[in-house]
Amino acid sequence: MTNAMWKRLGLWAIWFFVVIIGSVFLHEVGHGVGATIDGIHISTGFNKVGMPDKTPDDPDFRTGMPDGIWSGLLGPIVSWALAIVFTLALYQMRRPTPAAFLVGATAVANGLLRAAPMTMFLIPALGGQLHVEDEVAWGIWMVTHVFRPDLSGVTLSEIPPGLLLSYPAVWILPLFSLAISLACLIFAYRGIFKLEGARMSHWSVRLLFVALPVAAWLAAQPVLGALDRVVRINW
């Protein structure tokens, strides 16, 4: 592999690291705007949603969290929109410039931002275990407020996971989210490989371009956690 390609790989990793932090922040802002629409009060940061004037270090950070449709759903909608818009924008690029890398990194970051948690939900769910993510929480809200209002006052830990997983509403949005995310990831990588042409024809180079975002996403988690404790927005 040439020095030029190593530099491109490094640029790709740096762009992705920066973009994932910005994309997670925008995702959390989406939750905050959704909470405002729902008329409830929460705080958002760079990673987690909690109670106003609280940080993730507080033991009661999520105690008494109100629920709502848009507060849970608008975060994923922001990520879907960014993934779709930047994937489409990538196909308007004609040369493999740093700007094209930034556009591609944004498309991949937001696709991964929902594909990863949806996979973390689906794998345990197939075994009857419930791992709650944003899209899953929306399905649970539908079950407890529409299909089974008798469960609306029951804490989640008291509801058997198998009961919730028996309702299609818990599955529909995660599967929809995963489909959008995977489609954007596939088309974004196709666009990047097309722009790079012969320089990315070898399978090992392509594998690195796929693996580096995952590594950068994992490396960004401590940074996101640290920022989350300092930067909080009360909605």
PDB file of N, CA, C and O in Angstrom, residues 64-127:
ATOM      1  N   GLY A  64     -37.646   9.153  36.918  1.00  0.00           N
ATOM      2  CA  GLY A  64     -38.837   9.934  36.603  1.00  0.00           C
ATOM      3  C   GLY A  64     -38.856  10.492  35.202  1.00  0.00           C
ATOM      4  O   GLY A  64     -39.573  11.473  34.934  1.00  0.00           O
ATOM      5  N   MET A  65     -38.097   9.884  34.279  1.00  0.00           N
ATOM      6  CA  MET A  65     -38.060  10.365  32.901  1.00  0.00           C
ATOM      7  C   MET A  65     -39.450  10.316  32.269  1.00  0.00           C
ATOM      8  O   MET A  65     -40.093   9.262  32.256  1.00  0.00           O
ATOM      9  N   PRO A  66     -39.950  11.452  31.739  1.00  0.00           N
ATOM     10  CA  PRO A  66     -41.246  11.436  31.054  1.00  0.00           C
ATOM     11  C   PRO A  66     -41.097  10.780  29.691  1.00  0.00           C
ATOM     12  O   PRO A  66     -40.007  10.730  29.121  1.00  0.00           O
ATOM     13  N   ASP A  67     -42.192  10.253  29.157  1.00  0.00           N
ATOM     14  CA  ASP A  67     -42.123   9.659  27.823  1.00  0.00           C
ATOM     15  C   ASP A  67     -43.002  10.441  26.864  1.00  0.00           C
ATOM     16  O   ASP A  67     -43.881  11.199  27.264  1.00  0.00           O
ATOM     17  N   GLY A  68     -42.729  10.296  25.608  1.00  0.00           N
ATOM     18  CA  GLY A  68     -43.487  10.984  24.566  1.00  0.00           C
ATOM     19  C   GLY A  68     -43.139  10.408  23.224  1.00  0.00           C
ATOM     20  O   GLY A  68     -42.128   9.718  23.065  1.00  0.00           O
ATOM     21  N   ILE A  69     -43.974  10.681  22.236  1.00  0.00           N
ATOM     22  CA  ILE A  69     -43.742  10.133  20.899  1.00  0.00           C
ATOM     23  C   ILE A  69     -42.542  10.799  20.236  1.00  0.00           C
ATOM     24  O   ILE A  69     -41.586  10.155  19.826  1.00  0.00           O
ATOM     25  N   TRP A  70     -42.563  12.134  20.156  1.00  0.00           N
ATOM     26  CA  TRP A  70     -41.531  12.831  19.395  1.00  0.00           C
ATOM     27  C   TRP A  70     -40.203  12.905  20.125  1.00  0.00           C
ATOM     28  O   TRP A  70     -39.150  12.942  19.492  1.00  0.00           O
ATOM     29  N   SER A  71     -40.244  12.927  21.439  1.00  0.00           N
ATOM     30  CA  SER A  71     -38.987  12.983  22.182  1.00  0.00           C
ATOM     31  C   SER A  71     -38.145  11.741  21.931  1.00  0.00           C
ATOM     32  O   SER A  71     -36.913  11.795  21.940  1.00  0.00           O
ATOM     33  N   GLY A  72     -38.787  10.606  21.697  1.00  0.00           N
ATOM     34  CA  GLY A  72     -38.047   9.389  21.401  1.00  0.00           C
ATOM     35  C   GLY A  72     -37.753   9.210  19.927  1.00  0.00           C
ATOM     36  O   GLY A  72     -36.748   8.611  19.551  1.00  0.00           O
ATOM     37  N   LEU A  73     -38.642   9.750  19.069  1.00  0.00           N
ATOM     38  CA  LEU A  73     -38.552   9.455  17.640  1.00  0.00           C
ATOM     39  C   LEU A  73     -37.727  10.454  16.848  1.00  0.00           C
ATOM     40  O   LEU A  73     -37.130  10.099  15.830  1.00  0.00           O
ATOM     41  N   LEU A  74     -37.679  11.719  17.300  1.00  0.00           N
ATOM     42  CA  LEU A  74     -37.030  12.740  16.475  1.00  0.00           C
ATOM     43  C   LEU A  74     -35.512  12.569  16.410  1.00  0.00           C
ATOM     44  O   LEU A  74     -34.886  12.994  15.435  1.00  0.00           O
ATOM     45  N   GLY A  75     -34.912  11.927  17.424  1.00  0.00           N
ATOM     46  CA  GLY A  75     -33.475  11.638  17.355  1.00  0.00           C
ATOM     47  C   GLY A  75     -33.144  10.738  16.177  1.00  0.00           C
ATOM     48  O   GLY A  75     -32.287  11.082  15.335  1.00  0.00           O
ATOM     49  N   PRO A  76     -33.786   9.556  16.057  1.00  0.00           N
ATOM     50  CA  PRO A  76     -33.546   8.711  14.891  1.00  0.00           C
ATOM     51  C   PRO A  76     -33.896   9.392  13.566  1.00  0.00           C
ATOM     52  O   PRO A  76     -33.197   9.195  12.572  1.00  0.00           O
ATOM     53  N   ILE A  77     -34.957  10.201  13.551  1.00  0.00           N
ATOM     54  CA  ILE A  77     -35.332  10.885  12.308  1.00  0.00           C
ATOM     55  C   ILE A  77     -34.205  11.787  11.833  1.00  0.00           C
ATOM     56  O   ILE A  77     -33.903  11.860  10.634  1.00  0.00           O
ATOM     57  N   VAL A  78     -33.555  12.496  12.772  1.00  0.00           N
ATOM     58  CA  VAL A  78     -32.418  13.348  12.414  1.00  0.00           C
ATOM     59  C   VAL A  78     -31.302  12.510  11.792  1.00  0.00           C
ATOM     60  O   VAL A  78     -30.732  12.879  10.752  1.00  0.00           O
ATOM     61  N   SER A  79     -31.005  11.354  12.395  1.00  0.00           N
ATOM     62  CA  SER A  79     -29.942  10.492  11.868  1.00  0.00           C
ATOM     63  C   SER A  79     -30.305   9.924  10.502  1.00  0.00           C
ATOM     64  O   SER A  79     -29.461   9.864   9.605  1.00  0.00           O
ATOM     65  N   TRP A  80     -31.573   9.504  10.325  1.00  0.00           N
ATOM     66  CA  TRP A  80     -32.004   9.007   9.011  1.00  0.00           C
ATOM     67  C   TRP A  80     -31.868  10.096   7.950  1.00  0.00           C
ATOM     68  O   TRP A  80     -31.363   9.853   6.859  1.00  0.00           O
ATOM     69  N   ALA A  81     -32.316  11.308   8.301  1.00  0.00           N
ATOM     70  CA  ALA A  81     -32.272  12.408   7.335  1.00  0.00           C
ATOM     71  C   ALA A  81     -30.839  12.729   6.923  1.00  0.00           C
ATOM     72  O   ALA A  81     -30.550  12.920   5.735  1.00  0.00           O
ATOM     73  N   LEU A  82     -29.937  12.787   7.906  1.00  0.00           N
ATOM     74  CA  LEU A  82     -28.536  13.075   7.588  1.00  0.00           C
ATOM     75  C   LEU A  82     -27.932  11.968   6.727  1.00  0.00           C
ATOM     76  O   LEU A  82     -27.187  12.250   5.772  1.00  0.00           O
ATOM     77  N   ALA A  83     -28.234  10.718   7.051  1.00  0.00           N
ATOM     78  CA  ALA A  83     -27.690   9.604   6.274  1.00  0.00           C
ATOM     79  C   ALA A  83     -28.186   9.663   4.834  1.00  0.00           C
ATOM     80  O   ALA A  83     -27.405   9.494   3.881  1.00  0.00           O
ATOM     81  N   ILE A  84     -29.469   9.921   4.642  1.00  0.00           N
ATOM     82  CA  ILE A  84     -30.047   9.960   3.295  1.00  0.00           C
ATOM     83  C   ILE A  84     -29.529  11.150   2.505  1.00  0.00           C
ATOM     84  O   ILE A  84     -29.088  11.013   1.357  1.00  0.00           O
ATOM     85  N   VAL A  85     -29.574  12.344   3.118  1.00  0.00           N
ATOM     86  CA  VAL A  85     -29.165  13.567   2.407  1.00  0.00           C
ATOM     87  C   VAL A  85     -27.701  13.499   1.994  1.00  0.00           C
ATOM     88  O   VAL A  85     -27.343  13.832   0.848  1.00  0.00           O
ATOM     89  N   PHE A  86     -26.827  13.048   2.901  1.00  0.00           N
ATOM     90  CA  PHE A  86     -25.397  13.031   2.572  1.00  0.00           C
ATOM     91  C   PHE A  86     -25.043  11.863   1.644  1.00  0.00           C
ATOM     92  O   PHE A  86     -24.071  11.957   0.894  1.00  0.00           O
ATOM     93  N   THR A  87     -25.816  10.791   1.677  1.00  0.00           N
ATOM     94  CA  THR A  87     -25.595   9.724   0.689  1.00  0.00           C
ATOM     95  C   THR A  87     -25.943  10.228  -0.702  1.00  0.00           C
ATOM     96  O   THR A  87     -25.197   9.992  -1.669  1.00  0.00           O
ATOM     97  N   LEU A  88     -27.068  10.929  -0.822  1.00  0.00           N
ATOM     98  CA  LEU A  88     -27.445  11.508  -2.118  1.00  0.00           C
ATOM     99  C   LEU A  88     -26.432  12.556  -2.566  1.00  0.00           C
ATOM    100  O   LEU A  88     -26.075  12.631  -3.755  1.00  0.00           O
ATOM    101  N   ALA A  89     -25.945  13.366  -1.611  1.00  0.00           N
ATOM    102  CA  ALA A  89     -24.959  14.398  -1.955  1.00  0.00           C
ATOM    103  C   ALA A  89     -23.659  13.790  -2.446  1.00  0.00           C
ATOM    104  O   ALA A  89     -22.985  14.349  -3.327  1.00  0.00           O
ATOM    105  N   LEU A  90     -23.305  12.632  -1.887  1.00  0.00           N
ATOM    106  CA  LEU A  90     -22.062  11.964  -2.299  1.00  0.00           C
ATOM    107  C   LEU A  90     -22.087  11.625  -3.781  1.00  0.00           C
ATOM    108  O   LEU A  90     -21.053  11.699  -4.461  1.00  0.00           O
ATOM    109  N   TYR A  91     -23.263  11.264  -4.292  1.00  0.00           N
ATOM    110  CA  TYR A  91     -23.373  10.891  -5.706  1.00  0.00           C
ATOM    111  C   TYR A  91     -23.343  12.106  -6.636  1.00  0.00           C
ATOM    112  O   TYR A  91     -23.342  11.937  -7.863  1.00  0.00           O
ATOM    113  N   GLN A  92     -23.339  13.299  -6.059  1.00  0.00           N
ATOM    114  CA  GLN A  92     -23.156  14.513  -6.864  1.00  0.00           C
ATOM    115  C   GLN A  92     -21.689  14.897  -6.980  1.00  0.00           C
ATOM    116  O   GLN A  92     -21.341  15.778  -7.769  1.00  0.00           O
ATOM    117  N   MET A  93     -20.844  14.227  -6.195  1.00  0.00           N
ATOM    118  CA  MET A  93     -19.408  14.510  -6.235  1.00  0.00           C
ATOM    119  C   MET A  93     -18.778  13.868  -7.471  1.00  0.00           C
ATOM    120  O   MET A  93     -19.148  12.755  -7.848  1.00  0.00           O
ATOM    121  N   ARG A  94     -17.840  14.563  -8.051  1.00  0.00           N
ATOM    122  CA  ARG A  94     -17.198  14.068  -9.275  1.00  0.00           C
ATOM    123  C   ARG A  94     -15.723  13.727  -9.082  1.00  0.00           C
ATOM    124  O   ARG A  94     -15.119  13.055  -9.926  1.00  0.00           O
ATOM    125  N   ARG A  95     -15.129  14.213  -7.980  1.00  0.00           N
ATOM    126  CA  ARG A  95     -13.711  13.973  -7.737  1.00  0.00           C
ATOM    127  C   ARG A  95     -13.509  13.556  -6.288  1.00  0.00           C
ATOM    128  O   ARG A  95     -14.249  13.992  -5.400  1.00  0.00           O
ATOM    129  N   PRO A  96     -12.484  12.737  -5.990  1.00  0.00           N
ATOM    130  CA  PRO A  96     -12.219  12.276  -4.622  1.00  0.00           C
ATOM    131  C   PRO A  96     -11.496  13.326  -3.781  1.00  0.00           C
ATOM    132  O   PRO A  96     -10.350  13.165  -3.390  1.00  0.00           O
ATOM    133  N   THR A  97     -12.187  14.420  -3.503  1.00  0.00           N
ATOM    134  CA  THR A  97     -11.614  15.526  -2.742  1.00  0.00           C
ATOM    135  C   THR A  97     -11.834  15.308  -1.243  1.00  0.00           C
ATOM    136  O   THR A  97     -12.632  14.459  -0.833  1.00  0.00           O
ATOM    137  N   PRO A  98     -11.133  16.082  -0.395  1.00  0.00           N
ATOM    138  CA  PRO A  98     -11.424  16.014   1.053  1.00  0.00           C
ATOM    139  C   PRO A  98     -12.887  16.304   1.368  1.00  0.00           C
ATOM    140  O   PRO A  98     -13.451  15.724   2.296  1.00  0.00           O
ATOM    141  N   ALA A  99     -13.517  17.195   0.593  1.00  0.00           N
ATOM    142  CA  ALA A  99     -14.939  17.484   0.804  1.00  0.00           C
ATOM    143  C   ALA A  99     -15.788  16.240   0.539  1.00  0.00           C
ATOM    144  O   ALA A  99     -16.765  15.978   1.255  1.00  0.00           O
ATOM    145  N   ALA A 100     -15.411  15.463  -0.468  1.00  0.00           N
ATOM    146  CA  ALA A 100     -16.138  14.233  -0.766  1.00  0.00           C
ATOM    147  C   ALA A 100     -15.991  13.237   0.379  1.00  0.00           C
ATOM    148  O   ALA A 100     -16.943  12.534   0.734  1.00  0.00           O
ATOM    149  N   PHE A 101     -14.794  13.190   0.959  1.00  0.00           N
ATOM    150  CA  PHE A 101     -14.579  12.317   2.117  1.00  0.00           C
ATOM    151  C   PHE A 101     -15.462  12.749   3.290  1.00  0.00           C
ATOM    152  O   PHE A 101     -16.013  11.921   4.009  1.00  0.00           O
ATOM    153  N   LEU A 102     -15.584  14.074   3.488  1.00  0.00           N
ATOM    154  CA  LEU A 102     -16.400  14.583   4.583  1.00  0.00           C
ATOM    155  C   LEU A 102     -17.867  14.229   4.369  1.00  0.00           C
ATOM    156  O   LEU A 102     -18.559  13.806   5.306  1.00  0.00           O
ATOM    157  N   VAL A 103     -18.337  14.378   3.146  1.00  0.00           N
ATOM    158  CA  VAL A 103     -19.721  14.023   2.820  1.00  0.00           C
ATOM    159  C   VAL A 103     -19.943  12.522   3.019  1.00  0.00           C
ATOM    160  O   VAL A 103     -20.930  12.089   3.615  1.00  0.00           O
ATOM    161  N   GLY A 104     -18.995  11.714   2.515  1.00  0.00           N
ATOM    162  CA  GLY A 104     -19.104  10.268   2.676  1.00  0.00           C
ATOM    163  C   GLY A 104     -19.046   9.842   4.134  1.00  0.00           C
ATOM    164  O   GLY A 104     -19.797   8.960   4.557  1.00  0.00           O
ATOM    165  N   ALA A 105     -18.171  10.473   4.909  1.00  0.00           N
ATOM    166  CA  ALA A 105     -18.058  10.145   6.328  1.00  0.00           C
ATOM    167  C   ALA A 105     -19.349  10.467   7.066  1.00  0.00           C
ATOM    168  O   ALA A 105     -19.772   9.717   7.962  1.00  0.00           O
ATOM    169  N   THR A 106     -20.007  11.564   6.705  1.00  0.00           N
ATOM    170  CA  THR A 106     -21.268  11.932   7.354  1.00  0.00           C
ATOM    171  C   THR A 106     -22.362  10.930   7.022  1.00  0.00           C
ATOM    172  O   THR A 106     -23.154  10.550   7.895  1.00  0.00           O
ATOM    173  N   ALA A 107     -22.398  10.486   5.772  1.00  0.00           N
ATOM    174  CA  ALA A 107     -23.389   9.480   5.372  1.00  0.00           C
ATOM    175  C   ALA A 107     -23.163   8.173   6.121  1.00  0.00           C
ATOM    176  O   ALA A 107     -24.103   7.575   6.661  1.00  0.00           O
ATOM    177  N   VAL A 108     -21.913   7.726   6.168  1.00  0.00           N
ATOM    178  CA  VAL A 108     -21.595   6.464   6.847  1.00  0.00           C
ATOM    179  C   VAL A 108     -21.830   6.583   8.346  1.00  0.00           C
ATOM    180  O   VAL A 108     -22.385   5.668   8.979  1.00  0.00           O
ATOM    181  N   ALA A 109     -21.420   7.698   8.944  1.00  0.00           N
ATOM    182  CA  ALA A 109     -21.563   7.878  10.389  1.00  0.00           C
ATOM    183  C   ALA A 109     -23.023   7.770  10.817  1.00  0.00           C
ATOM    184  O   ALA A 109     -23.349   7.092  11.801  1.00  0.00           O
ATOM    185  N   ASN A 110     -23.905   8.434  10.093  1.00  0.00           N
ATOM    186  CA  ASN A 110     -25.306   8.430  10.479  1.00  0.00           C
ATOM    187  C   ASN A 110     -25.995   7.112  10.145  1.00  0.00           C
ATOM    188  O   ASN A 110     -26.946   6.729  10.827  1.00  0.00           O
ATOM    189  N   GLY A 111     -25.506   6.414   9.121  1.00  0.00           N
ATOM    190  CA  GLY A 111     -26.002   5.069   8.878  1.00  0.00           C
ATOM    191  C   GLY A 111     -25.591   4.127   9.994  1.00  0.00           C
ATOM    192  O   GLY A 111     -26.408   3.352  10.511  1.00  0.00           O
ATOM    193  N   LEU A 112     -24.335   4.214  10.400  1.00  0.00           N
ATOM    194  CA  LEU A 112     -23.833   3.360  11.476  1.00  0.00           C
ATOM    195  C   LEU A 112     -24.484   3.707  12.811  1.00  0.00           C
ATOM    196  O   LEU A 112     -24.711   2.830  13.653  1.00  0.00           O
ATOM    197  N   LEU A 113     -24.828   4.982  12.988  1.00  0.00           N
ATOM    198  CA  LEU A 113     -25.398   5.459  14.238  1.00  0.00           C
ATOM    199  C   LEU A 113     -26.727   4.786  14.561  1.00  0.00           C
ATOM    200  O   LEU A 113     -27.103   4.673  15.730  1.00  0.00           O
ATOM    201  N   ARG A 114     -27.439   4.319  13.542  1.00  0.00           N
ATOM    202  CA  ARG A 114     -28.684   3.599  13.790  1.00  0.00           C
ATOM    203  C   ARG A 114     -28.548   2.107  13.500  1.00  0.00           C
ATOM    204  O   ARG A 114     -29.233   1.286  14.113  1.00  0.00           O
ATOM    205  N   ALA A 115     -27.681   1.722  12.586  1.00  0.00           N
ATOM    206  CA  ALA A 115     -27.518   0.296  12.275  1.00  0.00           C
ATOM    207  C   ALA A 115     -26.959  -0.462  13.467  1.00  0.00           C
ATOM    208  O   ALA A 115     -27.402  -1.578  13.774  1.00  0.00           O
ATOM    209  N   ALA A 116     -25.989   0.123  14.173  1.00  0.00           N
ATOM    210  CA  ALA A 116     -25.369  -0.560  15.310  1.00  0.00           C
ATOM    211  C   ALA A 116     -26.360  -0.813  16.446  1.00  0.00           C
ATOM    212  O   ALA A 116     -26.504  -1.956  16.907  1.00  0.00           O
ATOM    213  N   PRO A 117     -27.096   0.201  16.928  1.00  0.00           N
ATOM    214  CA  PRO A 117     -28.040  -0.076  18.020  1.00  0.00           C
ATOM    215  C   PRO A 117     -29.192  -0.982  17.609  1.00  0.00           C
ATOM    216  O   PRO A 117     -29.702  -1.751  18.430  1.00  0.00           O
ATOM    217  N   MET A 118     -29.610  -0.900  16.328  1.00  0.00           N
ATOM    218  CA  MET A 118     -30.691  -1.783  15.890  1.00  0.00           C
ATOM    219  C   MET A 118     -30.233  -3.244  15.871  1.00  0.00           C
ATOM    220  O   MET A 118     -30.995  -4.154  16.190  1.00  0.00           O
ATOM    221  N   THR A 119     -28.979  -3.462  15.521  1.00  0.00           N
ATOM    222  CA  THR A 119     -28.423  -4.816  15.576  1.00  0.00           C
ATOM    223  C   THR A 119     -28.341  -5.291  17.022  1.00  0.00           C
ATOM    224  O   THR A 119     -28.631  -6.453  17.328  1.00  0.00           O
ATOM    225  N   MET A 120     -27.977  -4.359  17.925  1.00  0.00           N
ATOM    226  CA  MET A 120     -27.899  -4.691  19.347  1.00  0.00           C
ATOM    227  C   MET A 120     -29.272  -5.009  19.926  1.00  0.00           C
ATOM    228  O   MET A 120     -29.386  -5.708  20.932  1.00  0.00           O
ATOM    229  N   PHE A 121     -30.324  -4.491  19.313  1.00  0.00           N
ATOM    230  CA  PHE A 121     -31.680  -4.853  19.733  1.00  0.00           C
ATOM    231  C   PHE A 121     -32.114  -6.184  19.140  1.00  0.00           C
ATOM    232  O   PHE A 121     -32.638  -7.054  19.844  1.00  0.00           O
ATOM    233  N   LEU A 122     -31.886  -6.361  17.834  1.00  0.00           N
ATOM    234  CA  LEU A 122     -32.443  -7.512  17.133  1.00  0.00           C
ATOM    235  C   LEU A 122     -31.837  -8.840  17.582  1.00  0.00           C
ATOM    236  O   LEU A 122     -32.565  -9.832  17.739  1.00  0.00           O
ATOM    237  N   ILE A 123     -30.540  -8.881  17.801  1.00  0.00           N
ATOM    238  CA  ILE A 123     -29.909 -10.147  18.169  1.00  0.00           C
ATOM    239  C   ILE A 123     -30.442 -10.676  19.503  1.00  0.00           C
ATOM    240  O   ILE A 123     -30.881 -11.828  19.574  1.00  0.00           O
ATOM    241  N   PRO A 124     -30.463  -9.875  20.587  1.00  0.00           N
ATOM    242  CA  PRO A 124     -31.050 -10.383  21.830  1.00  0.00           C
ATOM    243  C   PRO A 124     -32.558 -10.647  21.702  1.00  0.00           C
ATOM    244  O   PRO A 124     -33.089 -11.571  22.327  1.00  0.00           O
ATOM    245  N   ALA A 125     -33.248  -9.796  20.905  1.00  0.00           N
ATOM    246  CA  ALA A 125     -34.700  -9.938  20.775  1.00  0.00           C
ATOM    247  C   ALA A 125     -35.079 -11.285  20.178  1.00  0.00           C
ATOM    248  O   ALA A 125     -36.109 -11.869  20.543  1.00  0.00           O
ATOM    249  N   LEU A 126     -34.268 -11.800  19.279  1.00  0.00           N
ATOM    250  CA  LEU A 126     -34.542 -13.115  18.684  1.00  0.00           C
ATOM    251  C   LEU A 126     -34.478 -14.212  19.741  1.00  0.00           C
ATOM    252  O   LEU A 126     -35.055 -15.285  19.553  1.00  0.00           O
ATOM    253  N   GLY A 127     -33.787 -13.944  20.841  1.00  0.00           N
ATOM    254  CA  GLY A 127     -33.718 -14.895  21.953  1.00  0.00           C
ATOM    255  C   GLY A 127     -34.672 -14.552  23.084  1.00  0.00           C
ATOM    256  O   GLY A 127     -34.579 -15.127  24.163  1.00  0.00           O
TER     257      GLY A 127
END
